[in-house]
XYZ file of C-alpha atoms in Angstrom:
718
model
C 6.748 17.956 -12.425
C 8.544 14.283 -12.631
C 12.160 13.828 -13.790
C 11.029 11.193 -16.398
C 9.022 10.264 -19.071
C 5.977 9.424 -16.798
C 2.894 11.065 -17.968
C 2.638 14.431 -16.051
C -0.931 15.681 -14.271
C -2.036 19.492 -15.393
C -5.332 20.695 -13.670
C -6.920 22.347 -16.752
C -8.966 25.603 -16.349
C -11.318 27.275 -18.611
C -12.803 24.392 -20.933
C -16.180 24.309 -21.640
C -16.720 21.426 -23.921
C -15.264 18.526 -26.202
C -13.521 21.001 -28.639
C -11.940 23.192 -26.108
C -10.344 19.841 -24.656
C -9.095 19.112 -28.640
C -7.499 22.740 -29.072
C -5.480 22.269 -25.777
C -4.652 18.746 -26.917
C -3.807 19.762 -30.083
C -1.654 22.892 -28.766
C -0.071 20.717 -25.885
C 1.215 17.739 -28.379
C 2.760 20.575 -30.306
C 4.896 21.647 -27.956
C 8.601 20.776 -27.954
C 9.255 18.274 -25.300
C 5.816 16.723 -25.552
C 5.728 13.341 -27.030
C 1.980 12.800 -26.513
C -0.880 14.505 -24.265
C -4.704 13.791 -23.910
C -7.052 16.084 -22.392
C -10.400 14.995 -20.615
C -12.846 17.459 -20.923
C -15.128 16.024 -17.915
C -12.465 15.764 -15.734
C -11.140 19.387 -16.165
C -7.025 17.469 -16.782
C -4.299 16.803 -19.146
C -2.234 13.975 -19.098
C 1.171 14.371 -21.076
C 4.309 12.707 -21.410
C 7.022 15.110 -20.917
C 10.420 14.687 -21.296
C 13.081 15.462 -19.056
C 14.350 19.335 -18.685
C 11.088 20.721 -20.449
C 10.038 24.202 -19.878
C 6.828 23.678 -17.836
C 6.451 27.781 -18.511
C 6.693 27.527 -22.152
C 3.671 24.675 -21.956
C 1.711 27.285 -19.608
C 1.997 30.196 -21.507
C 1.383 28.127 -24.950
C -1.859 27.613 -23.788
C -2.702 30.883 -22.245
C -2.104 32.143 -25.699
C -5.411 30.224 -26.657
C -7.303 31.070 -23.497
C -6.100 28.324 -21.262
C -4.951 27.672 -17.765
C -2.735 24.546 -17.064
C -1.321 23.747 -13.607
C 1.387 20.733 -13.168
C 0.825 19.324 -10.143
C 4.633 19.034 -8.365
C 5.910 15.729 -6.713
C 3.828 14.899 -4.051
C 1.546 17.340 -4.412
C -1.919 16.766 -4.043
C -4.855 16.997 -6.448
C -8.008 18.309 -5.333
C -10.185 15.586 -4.811
C -13.746 15.208 -7.384
C -15.979 16.127 -5.049
C -14.180 19.084 -4.006
C -13.748 20.270 -7.479
C -17.147 19.529 -8.604
C -19.086 21.074 -5.557
C -17.408 24.381 -6.278
C -18.586 24.011 -9.938
C -21.704 23.309 -8.390
C -21.981 26.393 -6.380
C -20.396 28.615 -8.671
C -23.167 27.278 -11.511
C -26.064 27.963 -8.764
C -25.384 30.810 -7.821
C -25.105 31.907 -11.581
C -28.268 30.507 -12.615
C -30.623 32.133 -9.384
C -28.905 36.001 -10.097
C -29.486 35.511 -13.578
C -33.350 34.112 -13.212
C -33.825 36.907 -10.203
C -33.599 39.642 -13.339
C -35.190 36.998 -15.955
C -37.913 35.963 -14.295
C -39.241 39.955 -13.956
C -38.111 40.377 -17.307
C -39.948 37.771 -18.803
C -43.417 38.712 -17.346
C -42.908 42.425 -18.810
C -42.282 41.143 -21.892
C -45.143 38.705 -22.098
C -47.974 40.792 -19.860
C -46.689 44.123 -19.701
C -47.680 47.101 -22.067
C -45.898 47.699 -25.226
C -44.357 51.059 -24.643
C -41.180 52.897 -24.729
C -40.859 52.418 -20.945
C -41.877 49.306 -20.697
C -38.582 48.213 -23.486
C -36.478 50.854 -21.347
C -37.335 48.214 -18.351
C -36.255 44.966 -20.287
C -33.548 46.536 -21.144
C -32.140 47.233 -17.618
C -33.408 44.058 -16.695
C -31.654 42.154 -19.334
C -28.189 43.624 -19.624
C -26.601 42.398 -15.807
C -27.704 39.232 -17.101
C -26.125 38.799 -21.090
C -22.902 41.099 -19.993
C -22.627 39.952 -15.768
C -23.983 36.205 -15.432
C -23.188 35.550 -18.952
C -19.999 37.036 -18.891
C -18.291 33.672 -18.927
C -19.149 32.876 -22.588
C -18.515 36.315 -23.831
C -14.756 36.133 -22.048
C -14.270 33.120 -23.506
C -15.170 33.372 -27.170
C -12.835 36.681 -26.718
C -9.651 34.287 -26.039
C -10.521 31.846 -28.221
C -11.299 34.459 -31.380
C -7.444 35.074 -30.257
C -6.406 31.824 -31.104
C -9.151 31.832 -34.073
C -10.815 29.475 -32.741
C -14.515 28.902 -31.700
C -16.418 26.895 -29.180
C -19.507 25.856 -27.643
C -19.409 29.178 -25.663
C -19.072 30.907 -28.870
C -22.033 30.290 -30.580
C -23.582 31.095 -27.143
C -21.767 34.823 -27.140
C -22.723 35.696 -30.675
C -26.264 34.430 -30.508
C -27.044 36.171 -27.180
C -24.742 39.227 -27.740
C -26.835 39.659 -31.670
C -30.212 39.290 -30.066
C -29.611 41.578 -27.051
C -27.487 44.329 -29.861
C -30.434 43.953 -32.163
C -33.508 45.053 -29.390
C -30.925 47.875 -28.397
C -31.323 49.075 -32.369
C -34.816 48.520 -31.983
C -35.178 50.037 -29.017
C -34.481 53.300 -30.832
C -36.426 52.256 -34.065
C -39.621 51.515 -33.007
C -39.539 48.113 -33.417
C -39.801 45.145 -31.680
C -37.478 43.834 -29.058
C -36.793 40.674 -28.010
C -34.108 41.456 -24.792
C -35.905 38.266 -23.271
C -34.872 36.179 -25.830
C -31.297 37.656 -25.083
C -31.768 36.566 -21.018
C -33.557 33.490 -21.484
C -30.901 31.625 -23.752
C -28.108 32.788 -20.785
C -30.158 31.749 -18.078
C -31.718 28.754 -19.576
C -27.741 27.663 -20.809
C -26.624 28.112 -17.218
C -29.228 26.184 -15.262
C -28.143 23.515 -17.912
C -24.419 23.719 -16.906
C -25.375 23.698 -13.085
C -27.334 20.317 -13.560
C -24.464 19.462 -15.814
C -21.948 19.972 -13.379
C -24.363 18.102 -10.648
C -24.845 14.887 -13.047
C -21.027 14.632 -13.537
C -20.422 15.271 -9.914
C -22.663 12.497 -9.870
C -20.450 10.512 -12.343
C -17.361 10.481 -10.177
C -18.661 8.979 -6.990
C -17.280 6.180 -7.458
C -13.093 7.284 -7.262
C -14.522 9.683 -4.196
C -15.670 7.032 -2.803
C -12.922 4.896 -3.136
C -11.175 8.198 -1.470
C -13.300 8.066 1.458
C -12.870 4.273 2.630
C -9.273 4.746 3.829
C -8.975 4.960 7.986
C -8.875 8.803 9.153
C -6.333 7.888 12.088
C -3.871 5.145 13.229
C -2.555 3.888 16.395
C 1.098 3.225 16.083
C 3.667 2.424 18.732
C 5.834 5.079 19.186
C 8.718 4.911 22.503
C 6.806 1.797 23.433
C 3.478 3.852 23.641
C 0.313 3.273 21.725
C 0.118 6.861 20.131
C -2.934 8.510 17.463
C -1.557 10.055 14.491
C -3.076 10.822 10.969
C -1.907 7.598 8.646
C 0.167 9.834 6.394
C 2.144 10.303 8.758
C 2.921 6.816 8.841
C 6.158 4.903 7.907
C 7.434 1.663 6.610
C 8.850 -0.636 9.416
C 6.622 0.939 12.341
C 3.784 -1.140 14.108
C 0.180 0.000 13.862
C -2.309 -1.261 16.318
C -5.396 -2.398 14.971
C -8.654 -3.137 17.316
C -11.806 -5.261 16.344
C -13.908 -3.002 14.337
C -11.586 -0.369 13.124
C -9.885 -0.013 9.539
C -6.716 -0.656 8.806
C -4.530 1.882 8.547
C -2.003 1.218 5.685
C -0.689 -1.891 3.667
C 1.655 -4.181 5.813
C 2.039 -6.917 7.596
C 0.474 -9.084 11.144
C 3.060 -9.575 13.470
C 1.313 -10.364 15.902
C -2.086 -11.435 16.506
C -5.037 -13.407 13.902
C -8.564 -12.238 13.121
C -11.226 -12.127 10.110
C -10.857 -8.954 7.734
C -13.743 -7.399 5.469
C -11.786 -6.790 2.146
C -14.788 -6.254 0.001
C -13.681 -2.635 -0.723
C -10.478 -4.605 -2.621
C -11.501 -7.570 -3.580
C -15.948 -6.918 -4.252
C -16.514 -10.309 -2.389
C -18.558 -9.909 0.612
C -17.102 -12.885 2.738
C -14.976 -12.417 4.965
C -10.719 -13.638 4.504
C -8.788 -14.860 7.781
C -5.363 -13.733 8.779
C -3.092 -14.204 10.688
C 1.266 -13.505 11.402
C 2.881 -13.668 8.051
C -0.133 -12.720 6.263
C -0.760 -9.340 4.175
C -3.198 -6.948 5.182
C -4.180 -3.753 3.260
C -5.366 -0.041 3.991
C -9.154 0.671 4.359
C -9.982 -2.724 4.992
C -11.300 -3.196 8.281
C -10.589 -6.102 10.975
C -13.503 -7.757 12.367
C -12.615 -9.743 15.614
C -9.326 -9.587 17.054
C -6.339 -7.206 18.354
C -3.856 -7.294 15.574
C -0.084 -5.827 15.333
C 0.809 -4.590 11.943
C 4.190 -3.667 10.315
C 3.837 -0.699 7.742
C 4.966 -1.947 4.868
C 3.774 0.905 1.973
C 2.427 4.423 2.409
C 0.885 6.914 0.593
C 0.747 6.086 -2.996
C 2.008 2.890 -2.988
C -0.691 1.393 -1.258
C -3.602 -1.120 -2.487
C -5.778 1.393 -2.448
C -4.210 4.878 -3.692
C -3.227 2.211 -6.605
C -7.200 1.856 -7.292
C -7.733 4.798 -7.045
C -5.183 5.830 -9.587
C -5.832 3.319 -12.140
C -9.568 4.286 -12.282
C -8.490 8.222 -12.456
C -6.126 6.766 -15.223
C -9.198 5.337 -17.193
C -11.395 7.896 -16.393
C -9.168 10.151 -18.373
C -8.350 8.371 -21.351
C -10.085 8.294 -24.256
C -11.850 5.316 -26.431
C -10.930 5.365 -29.831
C -14.941 6.346 -30.638
C -14.019 9.566 -29.226
C -11.607 10.656 -31.771
C -14.499 10.576 -33.864
C -16.855 13.053 -31.651
C -13.669 14.904 -31.350
C -13.174 15.661 -34.971
C -16.772 16.805 -35.565
C -16.907 19.155 -32.696
C -13.535 20.810 -33.970
C -15.237 21.856 -37.200
C -18.636 21.910 -35.691
C -18.335 25.565 -34.508
C -17.764 27.567 -37.488
C -20.089 25.117 -39.971
C -22.481 26.641 -38.171
C -21.877 30.228 -37.404
C -21.411 29.871 -41.268
C -25.001 28.382 -41.494
C -26.604 30.792 -39.027
C -24.919 33.792 -40.849
C -26.574 31.908 -44.318
C -29.706 31.298 -42.339
C -29.827 34.969 -41.273
C -29.371 36.645 -44.748
C -31.351 34.077 -46.237
C -34.716 35.223 -44.210
C -33.838 39.032 -44.331
C -33.516 38.411 -48.348
C -36.629 36.256 -48.038
C -38.906 38.340 -45.409
C -37.554 41.956 -45.362
C -38.051 41.400 -41.591
C -34.469 41.953 -39.915
C -36.413 40.808 -36.274
C -37.600 37.567 -37.901
C -33.783 37.287 -39.393
C -32.243 37.635 -36.311
C -34.371 35.093 -34.863
C -34.044 32.640 -36.508
C -30.044 33.060 -37.002
C -29.995 33.093 -33.430
C -32.158 29.791 -32.589
C -29.522 28.171 -35.553
C -26.241 29.154 -32.966
C -27.889 28.444 -29.934
C -29.445 24.744 -31.210
C -26.416 23.533 -32.867
C -24.038 24.096 -29.207
C -22.349 20.276 -28.896
C -21.923 20.500 -25.487
C -23.456 16.820 -25.399
C -21.697 15.571 -28.242
C -18.422 16.348 -25.839
C -19.749 14.661 -23.128
C -21.076 11.606 -24.941
C -18.396 9.285 -24.175
C -16.903 11.005 -21.232
C -19.048 10.524 -18.807
C -19.822 7.230 -19.463
C -16.202 6.225 -19.094
C -16.584 7.405 -15.597
C -19.312 5.997 -14.390
C -18.521 2.762 -16.124
C -14.467 2.600 -14.727
C -15.924 3.727 -11.267
C -18.893 1.134 -11.128
C -16.341 -1.351 -11.908
C -13.762 -0.620 -9.244
C -16.701 -1.120 -6.771
C -17.489 -4.261 -8.507
C -13.905 -5.087 -7.940
C -12.845 -5.068 -11.606
C -10.116 -2.554 -12.546
C -10.045 -1.102 -16.819
C -6.957 0.541 -17.285
C -8.109 2.397 -20.477
C -11.025 3.820 -22.253
C -10.048 1.730 -24.857
C -10.484 -1.457 -23.115
C -14.292 -0.826 -23.173
C -14.488 -0.699 -26.740
C -12.240 -3.781 -27.190
C -14.386 -6.026 -25.079
C -17.236 -5.518 -27.426
C -15.464 -7.894 -29.768
C -14.329 -10.435 -27.830
C -15.847 -13.811 -28.454
C -13.560 -16.414 -27.089
C -12.117 -16.183 -23.033
C -9.262 -18.481 -22.186
C -8.893 -19.521 -18.505
C -5.891 -20.419 -17.216
C -6.965 -23.176 -14.882
C -4.827 -22.847 -11.893
C -5.929 -20.692 -9.100
C -8.787 -19.004 -11.915
C -11.484 -21.998 -12.346
C -9.565 -23.901 -9.138
C -9.151 -22.137 -6.199
C -5.511 -22.736 -6.723
C -5.016 -24.523 -3.082
C -3.421 -28.249 -3.747
C -4.071 -30.411 -1.281
C -1.598 -33.927 -1.256
C -4.738 -36.222 -1.966
C -2.709 -39.625 -2.666
C 0.458 -41.471 -2.342
C 1.080 -44.308 -3.574
C 4.136 -46.306 -3.089
C 5.920 -49.723 -1.942
C 8.500 -47.672 -0.275
C 8.349 -46.594 3.533
C 5.760 -43.791 3.265
C 7.700 -41.042 5.707
C 11.138 -41.473 4.038
C 9.456 -41.203 0.932
C 7.781 -38.171 1.535
C 10.497 -37.002 2.963
C 12.927 -37.570 -0.346
C 10.071 -36.002 -2.296
C 8.817 -33.262 -0.192
C 11.723 -32.169 0.869
C 12.689 -31.358 -2.730
C 9.129 -30.023 -3.285
C 9.507 -27.746 -0.388
C 12.291 -25.526 -2.442
C 9.346 -24.583 -5.623
C 6.969 -21.947 -5.322
C 4.741 -24.110 -7.431
C 1.271 -25.014 -5.720
C 1.898 -27.888 -6.476
C 5.086 -28.346 -4.283
C 3.691 -26.139 -1.576
C 0.127 -28.930 -1.592
C 3.182 -31.958 -0.841
C 5.145 -29.904 1.399
C 2.408 -29.100 3.700
C 0.663 -32.796 3.078
C 3.852 -33.933 4.150
C 4.054 -32.120 7.520
C 0.365 -32.441 7.820
C 1.360 -36.145 8.120
C 4.006 -35.963 10.381
C 7.112 -35.775 8.413
C 9.879 -33.154 9.366
C 11.083 -31.898 5.964
C 15.226 -31.613 5.236
C 16.768 -29.246 3.635
C 18.234 -30.140 -0.022
C 21.553 -29.894 -1.295
C 20.479 -28.060 -4.579
C 17.099 -27.870 -6.784
C 16.633 -27.559 -10.377
C 13.088 -26.350 -11.747
C 12.374 -27.919 -15.478
C 9.704 -25.640 -16.433
C 6.370 -27.751 -17.199
C 7.749 -30.994 -16.506
C 8.839 -30.844 -12.440
C 11.487 -30.641 -10.118
C 14.903 -32.698 -9.422
C 17.055 -32.106 -6.776
C 19.350 -33.857 -4.164
C 18.434 -34.761 -0.517
C 21.206 -36.418 1.636
C 23.166 -37.536 -0.873
C 20.269 -38.940 -3.111
C 19.184 -37.781 -6.147
C 15.358 -37.243 -6.215
C 13.506 -36.520 -9.182
C 9.616 -35.377 -9.152
C 7.083 -34.733 -11.893
C 5.603 -35.719 -15.304
C 6.256 -39.471 -17.066
C 8.224 -37.504 -19.867
C 10.424 -36.115 -17.361
C 11.104 -39.703 -15.721
C 11.947 -41.349 -19.043
C 14.414 -37.754 -19.576
C 15.934 -38.936 -16.222
C 16.407 -41.989 -17.268
C 14.082 -43.766 -14.735
C 12.385 -47.038 -14.935
C 8.163 -46.622 -14.549
C 6.425 -50.149 -13.360
C 2.908 -50.757 -15.162
C 2.166 -50.234 -11.375
C 2.683 -46.588 -11.253
C 1.386 -45.865 -14.656
C -1.922 -47.654 -13.994
C -1.706 -45.512 -10.691
C -0.898 -42.490 -12.066
C -3.943 -42.660 -14.756
C -6.558 -43.867 -11.858
C -6.126 -40.031 -9.838
C -5.856 -38.871 -13.624
C -9.590 -39.886 -14.314
C -10.576 -38.087 -10.764
C -9.603 -34.753 -12.298
C -6.562 -34.848 -9.894
C -3.158 -33.540 -10.772
C -1.089 -36.877 -10.935
C 3.130 -36.938 -10.919
C 5.349 -39.920 -10.080
C 8.680 -39.500 -8.029
C 11.574 -42.095 -8.010
C 15.690 -41.625 -7.863
C 18.276 -44.502 -8.555
C 16.894 -45.499 -11.862
C 13.764 -46.255 -10.185
C 9.990 -44.585 -9.933
C 9.004 -44.855 -6.732
C 5.639 -44.071 -6.199
C 3.243 -41.825 -7.307
C 1.803 -38.972 -6.097
C -1.244 -36.820 -6.736
C -2.511 -33.809 -5.504
C -6.051 -32.021 -6.004
C -7.758 -29.069 -6.633
C -11.044 -27.869 -6.336
C -13.307 -26.100 -8.323
C -14.176 -22.845 -7.114
C -18.020 -22.544 -6.498
C -18.913 -19.433 -8.984
C -16.775 -21.282 -12.156
C -19.943 -23.337 -14.030
C -21.838 -19.835 -13.225
C -18.842 -18.400 -15.363
C -18.988 -19.763 -18.376
C -22.733 -20.383 -18.115
C -22.804 -16.338 -18.287
C -20.430 -16.083 -20.550
C -21.906 -18.811 -22.728
C -25.204 -16.342 -23.234
C -22.707 -13.265 -24.379
C -22.078 -15.763 -27.763
C -18.523 -16.398 -26.134
C -16.604 -19.308 -26.381
C -14.893 -20.701 -23.522
C -11.525 -21.963 -23.261
C -8.809 -23.973 -20.751
C -5.508 -23.534 -20.738
C -3.684 -25.520 -18.710
C 0.077 -27.378 -18.358
C -1.777 -30.668 -16.725
C -2.433 -33.538 -18.734
C -4.754 -34.093 -20.503
C -7.109 -36.555 -18.453
C -7.303 -34.040 -15.274
C -7.856 -31.530 -17.591
C -11.136 -32.625 -19.192
C -12.468 -33.383 -15.712
C -12.099 -30.279 -14.474
C -13.409 -28.968 -18.177
C -16.524 -30.870 -17.760
C -17.319 -30.344 -14.214
C -17.814 -25.971 -14.973
C -18.127 -26.670 -19.017
C -15.441 -25.761 -21.014
C -15.824 -25.461 -24.483
C -12.574 -26.375 -25.504
C -9.337 -27.951 -23.742
C -5.571 -26.946 -24.188
C -3.878 -29.759 -22.137
C -0.283 -30.126 -21.062
C 1.128 -26.966 -22.493
C 4.296 -25.586 -21.260
C 4.048 -21.558 -19.449
C 6.184 -20.567 -22.195
C 3.747 -21.719 -24.507
C 0.532 -20.108 -24.002
C 1.059 -16.691 -25.480
C 1.574 -19.488 -28.937
C -1.558 -20.986 -28.015
C -3.540 -17.446 -27.841
C -1.533 -16.467 -30.982
C -3.226 -19.731 -32.129
C -7.094 -19.024 -31.363
C -5.858 -15.338 -33.499
C -4.784 -16.727 -36.107
C -8.184 -18.963 -36.617
C -10.558 -15.980 -36.904
C -10.628 -15.523 -32.848
C -10.900 -12.011 -30.903
C -9.579 -13.381 -27.705
C -9.387 -12.614 -23.857
C -7.085 -14.272 -21.496
C -7.278 -14.741 -17.694
C -4.382 -15.162 -15.959
C -2.026 -14.506 -12.366
C -0.868 -11.936 -14.351
C 2.641 -13.280 -13.413
C 3.501 -16.593 -14.812
C 0.805 -15.584 -17.467
C 1.971 -12.676 -18.349
C 3.157 -13.094 -21.958
C -0.172 -14.429 -22.979
C -2.149 -11.478 -21.232
C 0.110 -9.387 -23.428
C -0.789 -11.017 -26.874
C -4.463 -11.636 -25.900
C -6.594 -8.925 -27.488
C -7.843 -8.495 -24.116
C -5.835 -9.085 -20.925
C -7.062 -9.742 -17.416
C -4.847 -10.125 -15.082
C -6.316 -11.567 -11.480
C -4.858 -9.918 -8.649
C -5.168 -10.267 -4.840
C -5.117 -6.704 -4.079
C -1.381 -6.587 -3.542
C -0.178 -6.331 -7.316
C -3.350 -4.406 -8.467
C -1.073 -2.562 -11.252
C -0.307 -5.652 -13.141
C 1.289 -3.958 -16.363
C 0.717 -7.125 -18.604
C -3.224 -6.592 -18.554
C -6.016 -4.537 -19.658
C -8.203 -5.313 -17.027
C -7.024 -5.974 -13.203
C -9.787 -8.742 -11.609
C -9.477 -7.682 -7.419
C -10.132 -11.291 -6.346
C -9.626 -14.843 -7.832
C -13.347 -15.205 -8.370
C -13.477 -15.909 -12.119
C -17.208 -14.300 -12.449
C -15.508 -11.217 -12.165
C -14.187 -12.166 -15.812
C -18.198 -12.088 -16.853
C -18.364 -9.070 -15.152
C -15.637 -7.377 -16.640
C -17.125 -8.202 -20.244
C -20.370 -7.507 -19.609
C -19.995 -3.795 -18.255
C -17.407 -3.132 -20.797
C -20.094 -3.564 -23.160
C -22.516 -2.492 -21.319
C -20.637 1.449 -21.305
C -19.914 1.028 -25.006
C -23.433 0.340 -25.440
C -24.091 3.222 -23.505
C -21.349 5.181 -25.249
C -23.229 4.769 -28.923
C -26.435 5.678 -27.613
C -25.134 8.946 -26.210
C -23.117 9.358 -29.346
C -26.388 8.884 -31.771
C -28.675 11.081 -28.927
C -25.671 14.273 -29.712
C -25.315 13.454 -33.826
C -29.483 13.184 -34.137
C -30.436 16.310 -31.499
C -28.076 18.510 -34.080
C -29.028 16.724 -37.559
C -32.933 16.826 -36.611
C -32.987 20.584 -34.829
C -30.771 22.669 -37.611
C -32.844 22.054 -39.471
C -35.792 23.298 -37.585
C -34.084 26.436 -36.558
C -33.042 27.131 -40.160
C -36.554 27.055 -41.170
C -38.095 28.959 -38.578
C -39.985 26.423 -36.138
C -37.809 27.187 -33.379
C -37.496 30.163 -31.317
C -33.982 30.800 -29.421
C -35.555 30.110 -25.871
C -36.942 27.004 -26.813
C -33.581 25.836 -28.814
C -31.671 26.936 -25.460
C -34.128 25.641 -23.642
C -33.484 22.122 -25.766
C -29.693 22.251 -26.075
C -29.569 21.952 -22.146
C -32.435 19.349 -22.009
C -29.341 17.144 -24.319
C -26.617 17.817 -22.078
C -28.360 16.663 -19.121
C -30.125 13.600 -21.482
C -26.702 12.435 -22.224
C -24.792 12.630 -18.333
C -28.334 11.069 -17.244
C -28.411 8.489 -19.882
C -24.036 7.648 -18.652
C -25.841 7.354 -15.001
C -27.512 4.680 -15.541
C -24.746 2.862 -14.886
C -24.073 3.321 -11.626
C -26.838 0.026 -10.802
C -24.861 -2.012 -13.248
C -25.167 -5.129 -11.479
């Protein structure tokens, strides 16, 4: 257990439906030291915010009291992988259904084709008893445990229904009445068959996380004592040097210290095009070295790697609840007691109306079985599991189930320009000056080199490419959103927008103002530089528009979504870029600190806003937006400000995120409609005597499988 208030993870045993999860969640949340708890039925886990010093044994005892078991994961303890967990469940359910069928099939033959004799009825008793009490024991044990906690679940309905049919048949056997042993056995067998298919489907739904877990390298070549030795990647430590040959997977996150190569980073970014990496560049575990020999210094291992963070984000999203699930939970919590009450009324109603106890038992049992709310419990979590998993495969990480629901209301998408709609790699394109160009660039670029801003980097790189050797400024001060000032070799240099020049008292000649206007009309970012009271020249950097930007905007327009570009660039440059990509609205010359205010202004006009930014400078805007999409590069996949992490800078992922979010929520609504419609329509039919218990059992199993199958369609989302 962690020793802070981070969310602790518990494995949960014994859950069979959504009402089980809701019951555990309710009890766990009431315990001293637990601030919050969320229990996920599909994932068979609980995530709780537990205060330091809380008696975990007490929490376990409270949950055991209501018939379940929870196991907290200790620090460093690895949870059983989804594939292993579901494989066990599939094998368990497969064994049960095969053994149950081995008894049920001859039982059905005897009941349907055999003679109506006392001996035949005894054989039916013999064959049905192990099915009901051995292979169906999981339902009865669970029902008894829930009864101790004054609770009822789906298993309660199955247990009461099968025992009622079997118990009545025993009475009928000794009173020369028709028996329903085959009904009791067939109920259990069909439900077990449904459980088996459901387990297989849930296993398929978790494939995305499984695939991610399998991406990692199985071994690493590490230099120890001057020799290369093969070790398990889990044994690597920060600071060690690993050697990766062409065609091999990089075993963990690190930085290249020798060599250069082309790296396939598609598992991180979703982009199939390889990227070139050289000395000093970061690389990430599970990516593939395609060409040269690399020596890499290990920087992050285990849970700190990019891959581990991706898996964690996906698992957390799958374990969370969408707001729409709350309605399903409330219904499930009262559904079972209501159904039992309806079944009792149906039983006595038919008994009074017909005087036939067999008919009353049959119709009452049919109500119990047909009403099992399993499909209701699977409707939301299975769609979230598949949707978030598919998103991870495409390079889109959803940080919670509620994000899917929010995505459907977005009507405005705001893009930060630099690094999102454009590549963000500024290059020096124009230098207009009457000064000696080499000295001019030396002074300007030396000051700009001290800035981490893309423009500063572009100027510095451009000067070096022109053969200018840069110096080290004595002091540098950035002016947010306007430029930079610094001193080098006794010269106080100011670089930035015209307003900064005016504020610093530098005179601007018409020549340089005209040059500034000319480069800005070309869609370039222009600025001025000067010293000693005079602007000495105009410079421009160019940032090329991403190839997918225009198609992204077109896709968003097809979703009835307005597009906005928010930038600190001047109006002319911003308008030129917006025209190229088809942006509806331009908000230019916005200071970094004012981006959140601009988002708020849009919201004040009734817009529901998604903001796409880099997650660092744009953190306030990402937080303020109704939906924040943080652009990551694999180094910062856990950006806290965003609701969605886009694993590459490709703006197309923003459109993909919205489409997938809406498609997932649409699937949730379809699942919930089917679950509600099914129970609403089927209970009256069973009460009216139009469904026998066996048909009801088959229909109940089908409803659960159909909901999961509908969710699995999201795996084909493109």
